[in-house]
Amino acid sequence: MPPNANPESSSSSSISTTTTITENDDRTYGTEMEIDEHGQKCSSPTTNGQIRRRKVSHAEQLMMKMFEEAENVGHMLHNAWNVCHFSHLPKWLQDNDYLHFGHRPPLASFKACFWSIFRLHTETLNIWTHGVGCLSFIIISVYLFVCSQYANVPTIDKIMLGIFLTTAILCLGLSACYHTLSCHSHQVCIFFCKLDYCGISLLIAGSIVPCLYYGFYCSLFPKIFYICLTMVLCVASLIVSFYDKFSEAHFRPVRAGVFTSFALSSVVPAIHWYLTHGGTTQLSSAFQSASFFIILMASLYIIGVLFYALRIPERFYPGKFDLYFHSHTLFHIFVFAAAIAHLCGLTTMADVRLFSDVHLAQCEL
C-alpha cells in the first residue's frame, strides 16, 4: 500500500466497484419514454427484469381473455334451445297434436328464428320446401322474361304471365317466412300466419286470371266478367284471412274449405268456355295439352288439401312423422308441384295465342 493511501478510501472504492458490478448485472436493452416530475418526456432504460415482468403481464392478459371467451361460450350453450314435446309448447304454438316431439320452443329473437332453419325440427321441411320453391320461381321468372321467347311478347301478355309468377313467389315466400318466424311470439305468429293465408288467396287469383285472359282471348265480356268475379272472391278471401279466429288450429277444415271453394269457382268459367269453344276443333285440339296440365294442377291441389285437412299420415301413426313428411310438408310439396303444372299449362295456352296459328292469334276462330 502506498504511504499516502487511505485504507478506508480503498475499502470504499472496493465496495463501490462491487456495487456497480451488481447493479450493472441488469443490463439495459433499450430505452422507454417516461414522464418526469415536470411533465416532460424522458428516456428510461429497459432492463431484463422489466421485460420479464412485461411478459408475465401479457401472459396474464391472455389467460384472462381465454377465461372470458370460455365464459361466453358457456353462456351461449346455456342459452341454446332444444326441441321439445308438444305438451311443453304454449297454447299458441300447439297446432298439430299428432306431431309429438321435435317442436321449437318460443324463440324471442328474429336471429334465432332464422338460424333455426338449419336445425332439424317439425318446421324444417316446411320452411325449405317453399323457400326453395320461391327461389325456383324467381329464377324461372328471370329466364322467361330475359332469355326466352316471352321477352318480346306484348306488354299485356307479360303482365298476365307476371301475375301468376309474382303471386307464386309471394305465396311460397310468405309461407317460408311464416314457418320460420312462427315460434318468435304470439303476435308475430298471428301476423305472419295472416300473410301466409293472404299469399294462398293471391296465388289462387293469380292462377285463375291469366287462364281467363287466354281462354276468353277474343270474348271481351265473359273475360272481364269472370276476372272481376275472381277479384271479388279474392278480396273476400283476404278479408276472412285477417280474422284472428281463422288461424286457430281447430279452424283447419274451415280454412281448407274457404280456399278450395275459391279455387273451384274457376269451374264455372271452364264449363262456359267448353260450351262456347269446345266445338271449335282447331282451338280444342290446340288447348288439349294445356287442359291436361290444368287438370293435373287441380288434382295436385285437391290431394294436397286433403292431406292438410285430414292430417294424413300422422293421424294414423302419431309421433312417427314428427320431423319428416307429415301432412303440412306433403301439402307444401303438392302446392309447389301444382304451381309448376299450372305454369306449364299457362305457357301452353300463351303459346297457342301468341306463337302457333295466325288465325288463333287474330281471334279468327
Coordinates of C-alpha atoms in Angstrom, one line a residue:
M1 CA 0.0 0.0 0.0
P2 CA 1.4 3.5 -0.9
P3 CA 2.3 5.6 2.1
N4 CA -0.3 8.2 1.3
A5 CA -3.2 5.8 0.7
N6 CA -6.2 5.8 3.0
P7 CA -7.4 2.3 4.0
E8 CA -10.9 3.5 4.4
S9 CA -10.9 5.1 0.9
S10 CA -9.6 1.9 -0.6
S11 CA -12.2 -0.2 1.1
S12 CA -14.9 2.2 0.0
S13 CA -13.7 2.0 -3.6
S14 CA -13.8 -1.7 -3.4
I15 CA -17.4 -1.8 -2.1
S16 CA -18.4 0.8 -4.7
T17 CA -16.9 -1.3 -7.5
T18 CA -18.7 -4.4 -6.3
T19 CA -22.0 -2.5 -6.1
T20 CA -21.5 -1.2 -9.6
I21 CA -20.9 -4.6 -10.9
T22 CA -24.0 -5.9 -9.1
E23 CA -26.2 -3.1 -10.3
N24 CA -24.9 -3.5 -13.9
D25 CA -26.0 -7.1 -13.8
D26 CA -29.5 -6.0 -15.1
R27 CA -28.1 -4.8 -18.4
T28 CA -30.1 -2.2 -20.4
Y29 CA -31.5 -3.4 -23.7
G30 CA -33.2 -0.2 -24.8
T31 CA -35.0 2.9 -23.6
E32 CA -38.6 3.8 -22.9
M33 CA -40.2 7.2 -22.7
E34 CA -41.4 8.2 -19.3
I35 CA -42.9 11.5 -17.9
D36 CA -40.7 13.2 -15.3
E37 CA -41.9 15.3 -12.4
H38 CA -42.0 18.4 -14.6
G39 CA -44.3 16.7 -17.1
Q40 CA -41.6 16.4 -19.7
K41 CA -40.9 13.2 -21.6
C42 CA -37.6 11.5 -20.8
S43 CA -35.9 8.2 -21.7
S44 CA -35.8 5.3 -19.2
P45 CA -33.7 2.2 -19.6
T46 CA -35.4 -1.1 -20.2
T47 CA -33.9 -3.9 -18.2
N48 CA -34.2 -7.7 -18.2
G49 CA -36.5 -7.6 -15.1
Q50 CA -38.8 -5.2 -16.8
I51 CA -39.0 -7.4 -19.9
R52 CA -39.8 -10.4 -17.7
R53 CA -42.5 -8.5 -15.8
R54 CA -44.0 -7.4 -19.1
K55 CA -44.1 -10.9 -20.5
V56 CA -45.8 -12.1 -17.3
S57 CA -48.3 -9.3 -17.5
H58 CA -49.0 -10.2 -21.2
A59 CA -49.5 -13.9 -20.3
E60 CA -51.9 -12.9 -17.6
Q61 CA -53.9 -10.8 -20.0
L62 CA -54.1 -13.8 -22.5
M63 CA -55.3 -16.1 -19.7
M64 CA -58.0 -13.6 -18.7
K65 CA -59.1 -13.3 -22.3
M66 CA -59.3 -17.1 -22.6
F67 CA -61.4 -17.3 -19.4
E68 CA -63.8 -14.6 -20.7
E69 CA -64.2 -16.4 -24.0
A70 CA -64.8 -19.7 -22.2
E71 CA -67.4 -18.0 -20.1
N72 CA -69.1 -16.6 -23.2
V73 CA -69.2 -20.0 -24.8
G74 CA -70.7 -21.4 -21.7
H75 CA -73.3 -18.7 -21.6
M76 CA -74.2 -19.4 -25.3
L77 CA -74.5 -23.1 -24.5
H78 CA -76.7 -22.3 -21.6
N79 CA -79.0 -20.2 -23.8
A80 CA -79.1 -22.7 -26.6
W81 CA -82.5 -24.2 -27.2
N82 CA -83.6 -27.8 -27.6
V83 CA -86.6 -29.2 -29.4
C84 CA -89.4 -30.1 -27.1
H85 CA -92.6 -32.2 -26.7
F86 CA -95.9 -30.9 -27.9
S87 CA -97.2 -30.8 -24.3
H88 CA -94.5 -28.3 -23.4
L89 CA -95.5 -25.8 -26.0
P90 CA -97.5 -22.7 -25.2
K91 CA -101.1 -22.8 -26.4
W92 CA -100.5 -20.5 -29.4
L93 CA -97.8 -23.0 -30.8
Q94 CA -99.9 -26.1 -30.4
D95 CA -101.1 -26.7 -33.9
N96 CA -101.0 -30.5 -34.6
D97 CA -101.2 -32.8 -31.6
Y98 CA -100.3 -35.8 -33.8
L99 CA -96.7 -34.5 -34.0
H100 CA -95.4 -35.4 -30.6
F101 CA -91.7 -34.4 -30.5
G102 CA -89.3 -32.1 -32.3
H103 CA -91.0 -28.8 -31.8
R104 CA -89.2 -25.5 -31.5
P105 CA -89.8 -23.6 -28.2
P106 CA -90.6 -19.9 -28.3
L107 CA -87.5 -18.0 -29.6
A108 CA -87.9 -14.3 -28.8
S109 CA -85.3 -13.3 -31.4
F110 CA -85.6 -13.0 -35.2
K111 CA -82.0 -14.0 -35.5
A112 CA -82.6 -17.2 -33.5
C113 CA -85.6 -18.0 -35.6
F114 CA -83.6 -17.5 -38.8
W115 CA -80.8 -19.7 -37.7
S116 CA -83.3 -22.4 -36.7
I117 CA -83.9 -23.2 -40.4
F118 CA -80.5 -25.0 -40.3
R119 CA -81.6 -27.3 -37.4
L120 CA -83.9 -30.3 -37.6
H121 CA -87.4 -29.8 -36.1
T122 CA -91.1 -30.1 -37.2
E123 CA -90.9 -27.0 -39.4
T124 CA -87.6 -27.6 -41.1
L125 CA -89.0 -29.2 -44.2
N126 CA -92.0 -26.8 -44.3
I127 CA -89.5 -23.9 -44.5
W128 CA -87.2 -25.4 -47.1
T129 CA -89.9 -26.8 -49.4
H130 CA -91.5 -23.4 -50.0
G131 CA -88.2 -21.5 -49.6
V132 CA -86.6 -23.4 -52.4
G133 CA -89.9 -23.2 -54.3
C134 CA -89.9 -19.4 -54.0
L135 CA -86.3 -19.2 -55.3
S136 CA -87.1 -21.5 -58.1
F137 CA -89.9 -19.3 -59.4
I138 CA -87.7 -16.2 -59.1
I139 CA -85.2 -18.0 -61.4
I140 CA -88.0 -19.1 -63.8
S141 CA -89.3 -15.6 -64.0
V142 CA -85.9 -14.2 -64.9
Y143 CA -85.4 -16.8 -67.5
L144 CA -88.9 -16.3 -69.1
F145 CA -88.7 -12.6 -69.4
V146 CA -85.0 -12.3 -70.3
C147 CA -83.9 -15.4 -72.1
S148 CA -87.0 -17.0 -73.7
Q149 CA -89.3 -16.1 -76.5
Y150 CA -91.6 -14.3 -74.0
A151 CA -89.0 -11.5 -73.7
N152 CA -90.5 -10.0 -76.9
V153 CA -94.3 -10.6 -76.4
P154 CA -96.7 -7.6 -76.0
T155 CA -96.8 -5.9 -72.6
I156 CA -100.3 -7.2 -71.7
D157 CA -99.1 -10.8 -72.1
K158 CA -96.0 -10.1 -69.9
I159 CA -98.4 -8.7 -67.3
M160 CA -100.6 -11.8 -67.4
L161 CA -97.7 -14.2 -67.1
G162 CA -96.2 -11.9 -64.5
I163 CA -99.4 -12.0 -62.4
F164 CA -99.1 -15.7 -61.9
L165 CA -95.3 -15.8 -61.4
T166 CA -95.5 -12.9 -58.9
T167 CA -98.3 -14.4 -56.8
A168 CA -96.5 -17.8 -56.8
I169 CA -93.3 -16.1 -55.5
L170 CA -95.4 -14.2 -52.9
C171 CA -97.3 -17.3 -51.7
L172 CA -94.2 -19.5 -51.4
G173 CA -92.1 -16.8 -49.9
L174 CA -94.7 -15.7 -47.3
S175 CA -95.2 -19.4 -46.4
A176 CA -91.5 -19.9 -45.8
C177 CA -91.4 -16.7 -43.7
Y178 CA -94.3 -17.8 -41.6
H179 CA -92.9 -21.2 -40.8
T180 CA -89.5 -19.6 -40.0
L181 CA -90.9 -17.0 -37.6
S182 CA -94.0 -18.7 -36.2
C183 CA -92.1 -19.5 -33.0
H184 CA -91.0 -16.0 -32.2
S185 CA -94.0 -14.8 -30.3
H186 CA -97.8 -15.0 -30.4
Q187 CA -98.1 -11.6 -32.1
V188 CA -95.5 -12.4 -34.7
C189 CA -97.0 -15.8 -35.3
I190 CA -100.5 -14.4 -35.9
F191 CA -99.3 -11.6 -38.2
F192 CA -97.3 -13.9 -40.5
C193 CA -100.0 -16.6 -40.4
K194 CA -102.4 -14.0 -41.9
L195 CA -99.8 -13.1 -44.5
D196 CA -99.4 -16.8 -45.3
Y197 CA -103.2 -17.1 -45.9
C198 CA -103.2 -13.9 -48.0
G199 CA -100.5 -15.5 -50.1
I200 CA -102.7 -18.5 -50.8
S201 CA -105.6 -16.3 -51.8
L202 CA -103.3 -14.3 -54.1
L203 CA -101.9 -17.4 -55.7
I204 CA -105.4 -18.8 -56.4
A205 CA -106.5 -15.5 -58.0
G206 CA -103.1 -15.2 -59.9
S207 CA -103.6 -18.7 -61.3
I208 CA -107.2 -18.1 -62.5
V209 CA -106.9 -14.6 -64.1
P210 CA -104.3 -15.4 -66.8
C211 CA -106.3 -18.6 -67.7
L212 CA -109.4 -16.5 -68.1
Y213 CA -107.4 -14.0 -70.2
Y214 CA -106.1 -16.6 -72.7
G215 CA -109.2 -18.8 -72.5
F216 CA -111.6 -15.9 -73.4
Y217 CA -108.9 -14.2 -75.5
C218 CA -111.4 -13.0 -78.1
S219 CA -114.6 -12.8 -75.9
L220 CA -114.3 -9.4 -74.1
F221 CA -117.5 -9.5 -71.9
P222 CA -117.0 -13.0 -70.4
K223 CA -113.3 -12.3 -69.9
I224 CA -113.9 -9.1 -68.0
F225 CA -116.9 -10.5 -66.0
Y226 CA -115.0 -13.6 -64.8
I227 CA -111.9 -11.7 -64.0
C228 CA -113.9 -9.2 -61.9
L229 CA -115.7 -12.0 -60.2
T230 CA -112.4 -13.6 -59.3
M231 CA -111.1 -10.4 -57.9
V232 CA -114.2 -10.0 -55.7
L233 CA -113.7 -13.5 -54.4
C234 CA -110.1 -12.8 -53.8
V235 CA -110.8 -9.7 -51.7
A236 CA -113.4 -11.7 -49.7
S237 CA -110.9 -14.4 -49.1
L238 CA -108.3 -11.8 -48.0
I239 CA -110.8 -10.3 -45.5
V240 CA -111.6 -13.7 -44.0
S241 CA -107.8 -14.4 -43.7
F242 CA -107.4 -11.4 -41.4
Y243 CA -109.7 -12.7 -38.7
D244 CA -107.8 -13.9 -35.7
K245 CA -110.0 -17.0 -35.3
F246 CA -109.4 -18.1 -38.8
S247 CA -105.8 -19.0 -37.9
E248 CA -106.6 -21.2 -34.9
A249 CA -105.9 -24.9 -35.1
H250 CA -109.5 -26.2 -34.9
F251 CA -110.4 -24.0 -37.9
R252 CA -108.2 -26.1 -40.2
P253 CA -111.1 -27.7 -42.1
V254 CA -112.7 -24.2 -42.5
R255 CA -109.6 -22.8 -44.0
A256 CA -109.3 -25.7 -46.4
G257 CA -113.0 -25.2 -47.3
V258 CA -112.6 -21.5 -48.0
F259 CA -109.6 -21.8 -50.2
T260 CA -110.9 -24.9 -52.0
S261 CA -114.2 -23.1 -52.7
F262 CA -112.4 -20.1 -54.1
A263 CA -110.3 -22.4 -56.4
L264 CA -113.4 -24.4 -57.5
S265 CA -115.0 -21.1 -58.6
S266 CA -112.9 -21.4 -61.7
V267 CA -115.0 -24.5 -62.8
V268 CA -117.9 -22.1 -63.8
P269 CA -115.9 -20.2 -66.5
A270 CA -114.2 -23.5 -67.5
I271 CA -117.7 -25.0 -68.3
H272 CA -118.7 -21.8 -70.1
W273 CA -115.5 -22.0 -72.2
Y274 CA -116.2 -25.6 -73.1
L275 CA -119.8 -24.9 -74.1
T276 CA -118.8 -21.9 -76.3
H277 CA -115.4 -23.1 -77.7
G278 CA -115.4 -26.8 -77.2
G279 CA -117.0 -27.4 -80.6
T280 CA -114.2 -25.5 -82.3
T281 CA -111.9 -28.3 -83.4
Q282 CA -108.9 -26.2 -84.1
L283 CA -108.9 -24.4 -80.7
S284 CA -109.9 -27.5 -78.8
S285 CA -107.0 -29.5 -80.1
A286 CA -104.6 -26.6 -79.6
F287 CA -105.7 -26.3 -75.9
Q288 CA -105.7 -30.1 -75.3
S289 CA -102.2 -30.1 -73.8
A290 CA -103.0 -27.1 -71.7
S291 CA -106.1 -28.8 -70.4
F292 CA -104.0 -31.8 -69.3
F293 CA -101.7 -29.5 -67.2
I294 CA -104.7 -27.6 -65.7
I295 CA -106.4 -30.8 -64.7
L296 CA -103.1 -32.1 -63.2
M297 CA -102.7 -28.8 -61.3
A298 CA -106.3 -29.1 -59.9
S299 CA -105.7 -32.7 -58.9
L300 CA -102.5 -31.9 -57.1
Y301 CA -104.1 -29.1 -55.2
I302 CA -107.0 -31.2 -54.1
I303 CA -104.8 -34.1 -53.0
G304 CA -102.6 -31.6 -51.0
V305 CA -105.6 -30.0 -49.3
L306 CA -106.9 -33.4 -48.3
F307 CA -103.6 -34.3 -46.7
Y308 CA -103.6 -31.0 -44.9
A309 CA -107.2 -31.0 -43.7
L310 CA -107.2 -34.7 -42.6
R311 CA -103.7 -34.6 -41.2
I312 CA -102.5 -37.7 -43.1
P313 CA -100.4 -39.7 -42.5
E314 CA -99.6 -38.6 -38.8
R315 CA -103.2 -39.2 -37.6
F316 CA -102.7 -42.9 -38.3
Y317 CA -99.2 -43.1 -36.9
P318 CA -99.0 -40.4 -34.1
G319 CA -95.4 -39.5 -33.3
K320 CA -93.9 -41.3 -36.3
F321 CA -93.9 -38.4 -38.8
D322 CA -92.8 -35.6 -36.4
L323 CA -89.8 -34.5 -38.5
Y324 CA -90.3 -35.9 -42.0
F325 CA -93.2 -35.8 -44.4
H326 CA -96.1 -35.0 -42.1
S327 CA -99.3 -33.6 -43.6
H328 CA -98.1 -30.0 -43.8
T329 CA -94.9 -30.9 -45.6
L330 CA -96.8 -33.0 -48.1
F331 CA -99.2 -30.2 -48.6
H332 CA -96.3 -27.9 -49.4
I333 CA -94.8 -30.4 -51.9
F334 CA -98.2 -30.7 -53.7
V335 CA -98.7 -26.9 -53.8
F336 CA -95.3 -26.4 -55.4
A337 CA -95.8 -29.3 -57.9
A338 CA -99.3 -27.9 -58.7
A339 CA -97.8 -24.4 -59.3
I340 CA -95.2 -25.9 -61.8
A341 CA -98.0 -27.8 -63.6
H342 CA -100.1 -24.7 -63.8
L343 CA -97.1 -22.8 -65.3
C344 CA -96.8 -25.4 -67.9
G345 CA -100.5 -25.2 -68.8
L346 CA -100.4 -21.4 -68.8
T347 CA -97.4 -21.1 -71.1
T348 CA -99.0 -23.7 -73.4
M349 CA -102.2 -21.5 -73.6
A350 CA -100.0 -18.4 -74.2
D351 CA -98.1 -20.3 -77.0
V352 CA -101.4 -21.1 -78.7
R353 CA -102.4 -17.5 -78.7
L354 CA -99.1 -15.9 -79.4
F355 CA -96.9 -18.2 -81.4
S356 CA -98.8 -21.0 -83.1
D357 CA -101.6 -20.3 -85.7
V358 CA -102.0 -16.8 -87.0
H359 CA -105.8 -17.2 -87.1
L360 CA -105.9 -18.1 -83.4
A361 CA -103.7 -15.2 -82.5
Q362 CA -106.0 -12.9 -84.5
C363 CA -109.2 -14.4 -83.0
E364 CA -110.5 -15.7 -86.3
L365 CA -112.0 -18.8 -84.9

